[in-house]
Coordinates of C-alpha atoms and ligand atoms in Angstrom, one line a residue:
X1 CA 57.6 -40.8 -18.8
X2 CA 60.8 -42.9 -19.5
X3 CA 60.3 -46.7 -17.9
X4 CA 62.3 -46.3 -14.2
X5 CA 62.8 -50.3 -14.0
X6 CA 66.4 -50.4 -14.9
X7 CA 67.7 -48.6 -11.5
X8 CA 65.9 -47.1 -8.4
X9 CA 63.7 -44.7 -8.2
X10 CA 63.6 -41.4 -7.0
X11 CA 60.9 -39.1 -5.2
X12 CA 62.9 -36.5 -3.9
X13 CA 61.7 -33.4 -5.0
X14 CA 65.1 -30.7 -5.5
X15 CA 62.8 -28.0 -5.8
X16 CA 62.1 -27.9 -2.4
X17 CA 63.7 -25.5 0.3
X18 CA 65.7 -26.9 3.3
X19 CA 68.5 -25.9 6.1
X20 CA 71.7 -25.0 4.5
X21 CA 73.6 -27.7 2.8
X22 CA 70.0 -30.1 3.1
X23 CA 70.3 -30.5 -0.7
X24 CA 73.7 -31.6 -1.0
X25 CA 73.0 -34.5 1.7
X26 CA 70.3 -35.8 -0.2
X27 CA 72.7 -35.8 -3.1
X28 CA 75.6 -37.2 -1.1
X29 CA 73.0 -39.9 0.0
X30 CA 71.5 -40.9 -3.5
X31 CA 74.9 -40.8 -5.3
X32 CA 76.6 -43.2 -2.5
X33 CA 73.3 -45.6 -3.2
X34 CA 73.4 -46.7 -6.4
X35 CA 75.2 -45.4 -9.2
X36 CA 72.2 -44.3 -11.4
X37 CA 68.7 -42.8 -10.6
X38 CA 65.6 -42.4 -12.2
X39 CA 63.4 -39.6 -10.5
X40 CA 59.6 -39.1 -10.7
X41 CA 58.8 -35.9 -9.3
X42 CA 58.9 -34.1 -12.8
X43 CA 56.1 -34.5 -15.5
X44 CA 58.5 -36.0 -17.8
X45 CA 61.0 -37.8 -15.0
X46 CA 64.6 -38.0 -15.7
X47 CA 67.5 -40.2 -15.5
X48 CA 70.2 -38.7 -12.7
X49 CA 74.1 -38.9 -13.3
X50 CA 75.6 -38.6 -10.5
X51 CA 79.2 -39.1 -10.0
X52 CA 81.8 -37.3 -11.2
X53 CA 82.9 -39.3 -14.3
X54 CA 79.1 -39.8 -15.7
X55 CA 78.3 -36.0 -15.3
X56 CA 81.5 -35.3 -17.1
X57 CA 80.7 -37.9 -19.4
X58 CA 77.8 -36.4 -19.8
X59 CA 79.1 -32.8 -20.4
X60 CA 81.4 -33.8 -23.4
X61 CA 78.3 -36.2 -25.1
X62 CA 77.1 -32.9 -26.4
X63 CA 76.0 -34.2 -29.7
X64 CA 73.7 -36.6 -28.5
X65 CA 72.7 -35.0 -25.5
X66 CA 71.9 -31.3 -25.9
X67 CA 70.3 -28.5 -24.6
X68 CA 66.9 -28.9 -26.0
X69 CA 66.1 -29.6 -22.0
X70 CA 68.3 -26.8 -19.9
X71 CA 67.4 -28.1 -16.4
X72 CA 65.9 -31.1 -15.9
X73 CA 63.6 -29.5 -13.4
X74 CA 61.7 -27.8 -16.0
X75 CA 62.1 -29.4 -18.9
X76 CA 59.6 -27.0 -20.3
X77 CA 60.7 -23.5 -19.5
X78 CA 59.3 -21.6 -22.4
X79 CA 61.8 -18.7 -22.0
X80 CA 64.3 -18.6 -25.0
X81 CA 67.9 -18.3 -24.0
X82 CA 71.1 -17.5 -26.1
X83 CA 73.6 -19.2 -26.4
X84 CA 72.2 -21.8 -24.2
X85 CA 69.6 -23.5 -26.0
X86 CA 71.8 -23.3 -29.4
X87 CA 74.0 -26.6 -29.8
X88 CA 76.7 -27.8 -32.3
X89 CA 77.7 -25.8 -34.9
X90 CA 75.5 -22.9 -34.7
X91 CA 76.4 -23.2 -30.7
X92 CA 79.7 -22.6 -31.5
X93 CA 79.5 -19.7 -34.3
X94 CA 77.5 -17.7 -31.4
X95 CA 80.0 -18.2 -28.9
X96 CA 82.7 -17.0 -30.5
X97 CA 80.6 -13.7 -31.1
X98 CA 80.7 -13.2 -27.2
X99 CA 83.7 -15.4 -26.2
X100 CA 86.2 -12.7 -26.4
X101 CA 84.1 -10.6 -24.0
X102 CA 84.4 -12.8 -20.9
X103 CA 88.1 -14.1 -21.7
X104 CA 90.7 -13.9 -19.2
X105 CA 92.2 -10.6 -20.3
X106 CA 88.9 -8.4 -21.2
X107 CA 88.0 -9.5 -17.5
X108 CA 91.3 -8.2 -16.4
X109 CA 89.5 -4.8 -17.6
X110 CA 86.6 -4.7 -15.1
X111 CA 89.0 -5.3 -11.9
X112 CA 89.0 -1.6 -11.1
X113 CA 85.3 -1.6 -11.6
X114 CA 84.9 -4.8 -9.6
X115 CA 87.2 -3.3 -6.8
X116 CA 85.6 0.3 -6.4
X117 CA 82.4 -1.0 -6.8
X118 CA 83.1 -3.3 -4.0
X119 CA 84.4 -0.8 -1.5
X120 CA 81.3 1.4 -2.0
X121 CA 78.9 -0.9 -1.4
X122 CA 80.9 -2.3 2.0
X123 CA 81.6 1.6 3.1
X124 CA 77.9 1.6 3.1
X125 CA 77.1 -1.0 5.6
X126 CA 80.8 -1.2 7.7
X127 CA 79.8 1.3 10.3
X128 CA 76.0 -0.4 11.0
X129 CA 78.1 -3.1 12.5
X130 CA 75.4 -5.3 10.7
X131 CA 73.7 -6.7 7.6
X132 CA 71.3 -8.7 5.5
X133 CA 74.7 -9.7 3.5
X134 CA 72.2 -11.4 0.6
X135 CA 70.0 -8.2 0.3
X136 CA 72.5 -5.3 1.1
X137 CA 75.9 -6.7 -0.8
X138 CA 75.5 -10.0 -2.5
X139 CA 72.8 -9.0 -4.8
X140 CA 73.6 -5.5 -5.6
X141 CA 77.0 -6.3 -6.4
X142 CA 76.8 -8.3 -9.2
X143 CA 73.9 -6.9 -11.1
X144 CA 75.5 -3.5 -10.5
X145 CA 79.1 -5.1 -12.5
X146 CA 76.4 -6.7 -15.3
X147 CA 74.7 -3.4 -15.6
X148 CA 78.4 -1.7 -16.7
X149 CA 79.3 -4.6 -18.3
X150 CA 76.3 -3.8 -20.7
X151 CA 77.5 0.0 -20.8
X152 CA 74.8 1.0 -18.7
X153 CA 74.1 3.2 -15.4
X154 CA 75.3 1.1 -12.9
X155 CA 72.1 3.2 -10.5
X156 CA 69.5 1.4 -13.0
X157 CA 70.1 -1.4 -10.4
X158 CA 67.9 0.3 -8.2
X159 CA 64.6 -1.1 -9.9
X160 CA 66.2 -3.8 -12.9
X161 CA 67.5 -5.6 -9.5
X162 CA 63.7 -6.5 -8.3
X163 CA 63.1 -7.2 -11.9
X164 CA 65.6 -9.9 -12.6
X165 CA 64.9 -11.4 -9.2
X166 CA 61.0 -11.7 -9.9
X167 CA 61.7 -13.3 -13.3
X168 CA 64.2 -16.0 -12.2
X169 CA 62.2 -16.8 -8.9
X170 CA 59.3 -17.2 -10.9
X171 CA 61.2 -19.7 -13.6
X172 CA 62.7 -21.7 -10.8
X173 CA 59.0 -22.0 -9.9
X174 CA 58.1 -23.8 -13.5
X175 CA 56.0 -20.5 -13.3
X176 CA 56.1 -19.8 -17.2
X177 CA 53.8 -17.2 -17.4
X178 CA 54.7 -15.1 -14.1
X179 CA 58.4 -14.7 -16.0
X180 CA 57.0 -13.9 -19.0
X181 CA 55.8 -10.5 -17.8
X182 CA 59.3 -9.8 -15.9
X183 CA 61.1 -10.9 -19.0
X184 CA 58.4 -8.1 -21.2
X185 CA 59.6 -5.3 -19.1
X186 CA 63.7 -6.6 -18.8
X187 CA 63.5 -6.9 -22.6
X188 CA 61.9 -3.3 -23.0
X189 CA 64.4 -1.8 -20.6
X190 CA 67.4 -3.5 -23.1
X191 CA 65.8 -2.5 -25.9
X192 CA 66.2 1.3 -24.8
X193 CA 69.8 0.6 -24.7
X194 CA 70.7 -1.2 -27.9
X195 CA 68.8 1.4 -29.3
X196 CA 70.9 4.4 -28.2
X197 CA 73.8 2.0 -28.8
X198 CA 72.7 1.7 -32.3
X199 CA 73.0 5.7 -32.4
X200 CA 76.2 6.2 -30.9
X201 CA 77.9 3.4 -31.2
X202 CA 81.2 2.4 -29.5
X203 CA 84.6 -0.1 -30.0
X204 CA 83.1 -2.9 -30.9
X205 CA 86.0 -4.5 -29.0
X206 CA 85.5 -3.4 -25.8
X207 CA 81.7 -2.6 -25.8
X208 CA 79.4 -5.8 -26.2
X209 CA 76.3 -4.6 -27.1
X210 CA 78.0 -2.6 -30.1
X211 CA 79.6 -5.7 -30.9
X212 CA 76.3 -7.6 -31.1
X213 CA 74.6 -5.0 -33.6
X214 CA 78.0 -5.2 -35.6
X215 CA 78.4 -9.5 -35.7
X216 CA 77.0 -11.4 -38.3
X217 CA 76.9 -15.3 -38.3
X218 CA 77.1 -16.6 -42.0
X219 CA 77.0 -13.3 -43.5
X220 CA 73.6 -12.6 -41.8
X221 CA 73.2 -9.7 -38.5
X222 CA 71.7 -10.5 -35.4
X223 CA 68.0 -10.3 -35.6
X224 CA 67.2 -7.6 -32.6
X225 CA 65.5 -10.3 -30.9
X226 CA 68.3 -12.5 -30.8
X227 CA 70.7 -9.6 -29.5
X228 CA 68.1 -8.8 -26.5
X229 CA 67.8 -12.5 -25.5
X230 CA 71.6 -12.7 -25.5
X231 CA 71.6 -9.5 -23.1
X232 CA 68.8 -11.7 -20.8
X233 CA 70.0 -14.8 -21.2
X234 CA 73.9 -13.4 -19.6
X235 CA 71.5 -11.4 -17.1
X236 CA 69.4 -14.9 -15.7
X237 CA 73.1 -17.0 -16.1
X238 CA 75.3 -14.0 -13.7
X239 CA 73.2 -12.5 -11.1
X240 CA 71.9 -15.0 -9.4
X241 CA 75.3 -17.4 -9.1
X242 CA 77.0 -14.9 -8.3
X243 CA 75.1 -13.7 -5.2
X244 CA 74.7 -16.9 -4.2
X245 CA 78.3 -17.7 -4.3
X246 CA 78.5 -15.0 -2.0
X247 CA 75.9 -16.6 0.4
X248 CA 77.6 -19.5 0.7
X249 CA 81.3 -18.7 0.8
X250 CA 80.3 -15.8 3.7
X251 CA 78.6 -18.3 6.0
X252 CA 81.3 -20.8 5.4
X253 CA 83.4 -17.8 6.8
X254 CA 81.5 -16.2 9.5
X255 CA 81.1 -20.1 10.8
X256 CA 84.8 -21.4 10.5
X257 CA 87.3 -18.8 12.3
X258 CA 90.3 -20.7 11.3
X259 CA 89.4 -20.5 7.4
X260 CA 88.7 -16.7 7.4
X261 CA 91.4 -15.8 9.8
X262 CA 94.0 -17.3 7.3
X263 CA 92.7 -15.6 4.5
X264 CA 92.5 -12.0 6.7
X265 CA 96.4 -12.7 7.2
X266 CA 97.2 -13.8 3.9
X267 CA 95.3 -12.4 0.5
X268 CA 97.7 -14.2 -1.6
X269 CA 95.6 -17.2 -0.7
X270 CA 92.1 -16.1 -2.1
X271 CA 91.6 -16.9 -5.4
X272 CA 92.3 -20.5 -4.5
X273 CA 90.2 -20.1 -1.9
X274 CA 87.4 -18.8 -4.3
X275 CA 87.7 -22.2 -6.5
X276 CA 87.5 -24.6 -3.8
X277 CA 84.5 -22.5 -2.2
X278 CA 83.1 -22.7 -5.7
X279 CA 83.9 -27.1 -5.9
X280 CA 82.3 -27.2 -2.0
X281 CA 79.3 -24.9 -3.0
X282 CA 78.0 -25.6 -6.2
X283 CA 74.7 -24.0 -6.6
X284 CA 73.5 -24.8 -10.0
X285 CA 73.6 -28.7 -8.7
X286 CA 71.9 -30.1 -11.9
X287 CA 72.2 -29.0 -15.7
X288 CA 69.3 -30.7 -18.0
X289 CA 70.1 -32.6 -21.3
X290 CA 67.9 -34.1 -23.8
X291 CA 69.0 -37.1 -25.2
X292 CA 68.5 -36.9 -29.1
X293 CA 69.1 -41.0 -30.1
X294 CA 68.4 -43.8 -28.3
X295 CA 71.6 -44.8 -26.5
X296 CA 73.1 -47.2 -24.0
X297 CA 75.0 -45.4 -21.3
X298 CA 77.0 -48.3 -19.3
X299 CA 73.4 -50.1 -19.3
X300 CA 71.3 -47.7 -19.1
X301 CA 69.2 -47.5 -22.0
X302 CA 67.7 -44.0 -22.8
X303 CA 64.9 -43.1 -25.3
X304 CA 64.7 -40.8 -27.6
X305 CA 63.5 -37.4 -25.9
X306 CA 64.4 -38.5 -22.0
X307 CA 65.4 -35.9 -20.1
X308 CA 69.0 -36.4 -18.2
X309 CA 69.8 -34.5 -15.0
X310 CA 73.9 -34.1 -14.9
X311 CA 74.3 -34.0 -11.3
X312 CA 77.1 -31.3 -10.7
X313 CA 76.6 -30.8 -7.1
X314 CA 76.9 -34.8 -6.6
X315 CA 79.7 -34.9 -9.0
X316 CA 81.8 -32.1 -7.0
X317 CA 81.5 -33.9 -4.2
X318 CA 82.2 -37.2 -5.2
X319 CA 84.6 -39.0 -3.1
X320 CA 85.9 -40.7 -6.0
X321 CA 87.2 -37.5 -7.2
X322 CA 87.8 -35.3 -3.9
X323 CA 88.8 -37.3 -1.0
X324 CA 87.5 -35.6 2.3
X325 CA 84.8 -33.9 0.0
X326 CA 82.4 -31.6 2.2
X327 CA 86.0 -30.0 3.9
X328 CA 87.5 -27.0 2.5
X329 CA 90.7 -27.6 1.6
X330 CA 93.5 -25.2 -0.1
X331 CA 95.1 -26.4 -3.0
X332 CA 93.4 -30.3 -3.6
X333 CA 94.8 -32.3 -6.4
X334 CA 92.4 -31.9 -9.0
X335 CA 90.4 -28.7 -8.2
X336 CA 90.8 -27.5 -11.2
X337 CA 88.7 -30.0 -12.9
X338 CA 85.7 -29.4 -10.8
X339 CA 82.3 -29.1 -12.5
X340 CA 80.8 -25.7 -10.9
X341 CA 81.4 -24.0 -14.0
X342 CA 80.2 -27.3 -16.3
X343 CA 82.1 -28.8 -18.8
X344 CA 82.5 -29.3 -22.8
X345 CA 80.9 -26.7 -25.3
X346 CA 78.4 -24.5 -22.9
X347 CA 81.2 -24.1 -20.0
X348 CA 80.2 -20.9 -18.3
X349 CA 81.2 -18.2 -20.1
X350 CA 81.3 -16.0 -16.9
X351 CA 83.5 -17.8 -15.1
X352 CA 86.4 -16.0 -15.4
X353 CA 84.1 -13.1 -14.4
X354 CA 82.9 -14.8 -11.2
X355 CA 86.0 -15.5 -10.3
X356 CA 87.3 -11.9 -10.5
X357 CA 84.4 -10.6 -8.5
X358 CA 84.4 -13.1 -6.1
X359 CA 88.1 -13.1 -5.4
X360 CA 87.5 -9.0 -5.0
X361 CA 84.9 -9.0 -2.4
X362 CA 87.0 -11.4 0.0
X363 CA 89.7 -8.9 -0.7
X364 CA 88.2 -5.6 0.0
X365 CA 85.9 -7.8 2.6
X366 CA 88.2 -8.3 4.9
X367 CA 90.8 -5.5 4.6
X368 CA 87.7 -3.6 6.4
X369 CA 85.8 -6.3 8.2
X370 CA 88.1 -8.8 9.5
X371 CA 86.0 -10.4 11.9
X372 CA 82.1 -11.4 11.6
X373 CA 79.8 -14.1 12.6
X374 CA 76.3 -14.9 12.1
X375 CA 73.4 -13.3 13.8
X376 CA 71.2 -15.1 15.8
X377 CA 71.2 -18.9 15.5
X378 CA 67.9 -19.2 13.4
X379 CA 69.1 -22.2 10.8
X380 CA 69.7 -20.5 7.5
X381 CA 67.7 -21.8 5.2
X382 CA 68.7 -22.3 1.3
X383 CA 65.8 -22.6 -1.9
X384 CA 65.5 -25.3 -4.1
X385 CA 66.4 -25.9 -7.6
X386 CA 69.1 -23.5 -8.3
X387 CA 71.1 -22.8 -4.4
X388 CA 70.9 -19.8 -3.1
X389 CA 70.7 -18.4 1.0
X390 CA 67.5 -16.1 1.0
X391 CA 69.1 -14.3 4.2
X392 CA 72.4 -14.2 5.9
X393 CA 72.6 -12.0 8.8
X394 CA 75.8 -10.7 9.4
X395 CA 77.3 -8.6 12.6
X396 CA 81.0 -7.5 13.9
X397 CA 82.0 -4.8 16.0
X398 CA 82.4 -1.1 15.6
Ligands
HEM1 C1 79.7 -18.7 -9.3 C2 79.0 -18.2 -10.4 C3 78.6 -19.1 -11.6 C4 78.3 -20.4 -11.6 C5 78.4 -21.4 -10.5 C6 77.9 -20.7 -13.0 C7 77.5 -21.9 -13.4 C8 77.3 -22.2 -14.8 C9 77.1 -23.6 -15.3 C10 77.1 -24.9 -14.5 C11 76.9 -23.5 -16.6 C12 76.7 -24.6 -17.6 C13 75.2 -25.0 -17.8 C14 75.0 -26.1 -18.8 O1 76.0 -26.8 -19.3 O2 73.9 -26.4 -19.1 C15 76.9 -22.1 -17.0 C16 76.7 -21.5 -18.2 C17 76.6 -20.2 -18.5 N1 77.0 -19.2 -17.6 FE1 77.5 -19.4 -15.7 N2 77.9 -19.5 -13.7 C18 78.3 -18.5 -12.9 C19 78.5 -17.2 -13.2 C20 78.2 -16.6 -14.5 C21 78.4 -15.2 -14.8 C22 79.0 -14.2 -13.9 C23 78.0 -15.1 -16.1 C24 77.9 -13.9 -17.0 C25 77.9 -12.6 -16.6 C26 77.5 -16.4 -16.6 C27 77.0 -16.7 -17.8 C28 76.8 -18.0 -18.3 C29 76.3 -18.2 -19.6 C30 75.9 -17.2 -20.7 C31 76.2 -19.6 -19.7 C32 75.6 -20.4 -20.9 C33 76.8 -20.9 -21.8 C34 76.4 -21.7 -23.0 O3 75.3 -22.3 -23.0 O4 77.2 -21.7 -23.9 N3 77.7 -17.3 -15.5 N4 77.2 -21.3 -15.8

């Protein structure tokens, strides 16, 4: 473990479940302390960044710092990802393989989807008057939008959902072995699909898995491996956000009549809405880094192999950049530089994505059900590690 003498320490464990918005007070509280943090709860420890200039610091220092650690959590996660655990050069080649499938405009193309999709899922539930809004919208939703995304039947969600759950639970549990055997069956289920893919395949342009068997990166194909890790890895880095990006924006709304109310009477306001709900909500709070050379970062000196937590959900709410941080407020100078999505070469590439089917559900939403609150007044409680709301219980009248 790194030597912690150069700045306090830390024994607060993020992996941890609390109330709603627990973990971003302990982060409000350690990043109003001291500027840097060394924690001790992991194996290895790690050095946190936790205002908004270091983590973007941090972010663009991607050829000393790279993703040889993914979350700082779990240094050690065992699960190979693509293109996340590439970096550099061979980072880059990758991305541009897949880039063009989550820009703005091949997006643009799954808005009907997004929309329709939407609808039928909320026609399902409008006339109960009530609902477990994580189980019976936020999760479906999204998987349902990968599944199509991947040219496959969006009613496959019926038992991949459980599967993809199990498998991230289990590796935002440091449980390696548990995921492995969700991650066997996921890969087996893709596998059937490049396969028929390979068969028949499709425009390479507009189909993703087509384009995968078709790409080559110096004159060499995918290996099949690498093409069903790519299909997981997008799987693990979209589901999960997104549903929880759901969960929070949704209580934020049942709970604050004035916010919803103006975006019931005026749509034109939502997709701004979306980014700010994404700035006050981060859920990934933390991305890992390794740092590859002993360096000095404004005197703190890091070893070789020291694991760096870049503290996103400190950073986005970092006084220094966002006066009046934990409101939500419309149209905040700056809010486009917000670090939900990350920053430097592994930006989310499903941003643009997330923002489309975010922006849809408050749309279709609340063009059917205007008013809601929360059920009960049980505190909501919110896991650990990577944010998200377990349960939100919804109601409204009929
Ligand atoms: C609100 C929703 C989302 C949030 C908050 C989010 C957040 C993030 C963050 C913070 C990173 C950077 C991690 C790092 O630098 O280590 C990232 C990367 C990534 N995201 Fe997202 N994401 C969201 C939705 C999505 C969706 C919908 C997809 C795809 C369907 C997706 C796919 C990816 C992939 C593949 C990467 C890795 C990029 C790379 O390493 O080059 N994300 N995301």
């Amino acid at each position: 473990m790194a030597q912690p003498l150069q700045c306090p320490v830390s024994h607060t464990d993020y992996t941890r479940e609390s109330e709603i918005y627990g973990h971003y007070a302990l982060l409000d509280a350690e990043r109003e302390k001291d500027r840097f943090h060394f924690n001790d709860t992991t194996d290895r420890g790690f050095w946190m960044l936790t205002r908004y200039e270091d983590v973007l610091a941090g972010f663009q220092n991607w050829q000393e710092w790279t993703t040889d650690v993914r979350t700082a959590l779990f240094p050690k996660s065992g699960i190979p990802l693509l293109p996340q655990d590439l970096n550099g050069e061979a980072h880059q080649k990758f991305r541009k393989i897949i880039n063009p499938f989550f820009a703005p405009a091949a997006v643009k193309r799954m808005s009907e989807l997004a929309h329709s999709r939407c609808i039928e899922l909320i026609e399902e539930i409008r006339d109960q008057g009530h609902c477990n809004f994580v189980a019976e919208f936020a999760i479906r939703y999204p998987t349902d939008l990968f599944l199509a995304l991947l040219g496959l039947p969006v009613t496959d969600g019926e038992f991949f959902l459980p599967w993809s759950e199990n498998m991230l639970n289990c590796m935002l549990q440091g449980d390696v072995e548990g995921a492995g055997v969700w991650q066997a069956k996921i890969l087996a289920y893709f596998d059937k699909a490049v396969e028929e893919r390979r068969a028949n395949p499709l425009d390479p342009t507009e189909d993703m898995v087509t384009r995968l068997l078709e790409a080559e990166i110096d004159g060499q194909p995918l290996t099949k491996d690498d093409i069903l890790t790519t299909c997981l890895s997008i799987m693990l880095a979209g589901l999960d956000t997104t549903r929880s990006a759901l969960g929070y924006i949704f209580a934020h709304l049942a709970s604050h009549d004035a916010d919803r109310q103006m975006l019931v009477d005026d749509p034109d306001l939502t997709k701004d809405a979306v980014e700010e709900f994404i700035r006050l909500y981060p859920l990934v709070i933390q991305a890992g880094r390794e740092v590859q050379e002993s360096t000095d970062f404004h005197g703190l000196e890091m070893q070789q192999k020291d694991v760096i937590w870049l503290g996103i959900g400190s950073a986005n709410r970092d006084p220094r950049m966002y006066p009046d941080p934990d409101s939500f407020v419309l149209g905040r100078p700056g809010l486009n530089r917000h670090l939900a999505f990350g920053a430097g070469p592994h930006r989310c590439l499903g941003m643009h994505l997330a923002r489309l089917e975010l922006a849809a559900v408050l749309e279709e939403w609340h063009k059917r059900i205007p008013n809601y609150r929360i059920k009960g007044s049980e505190p909501l409680i919110e896991r650990g590690s990577q944010l998200t709301l377990e349960n939100l219980e919804l109601e409204w009248e009929v």
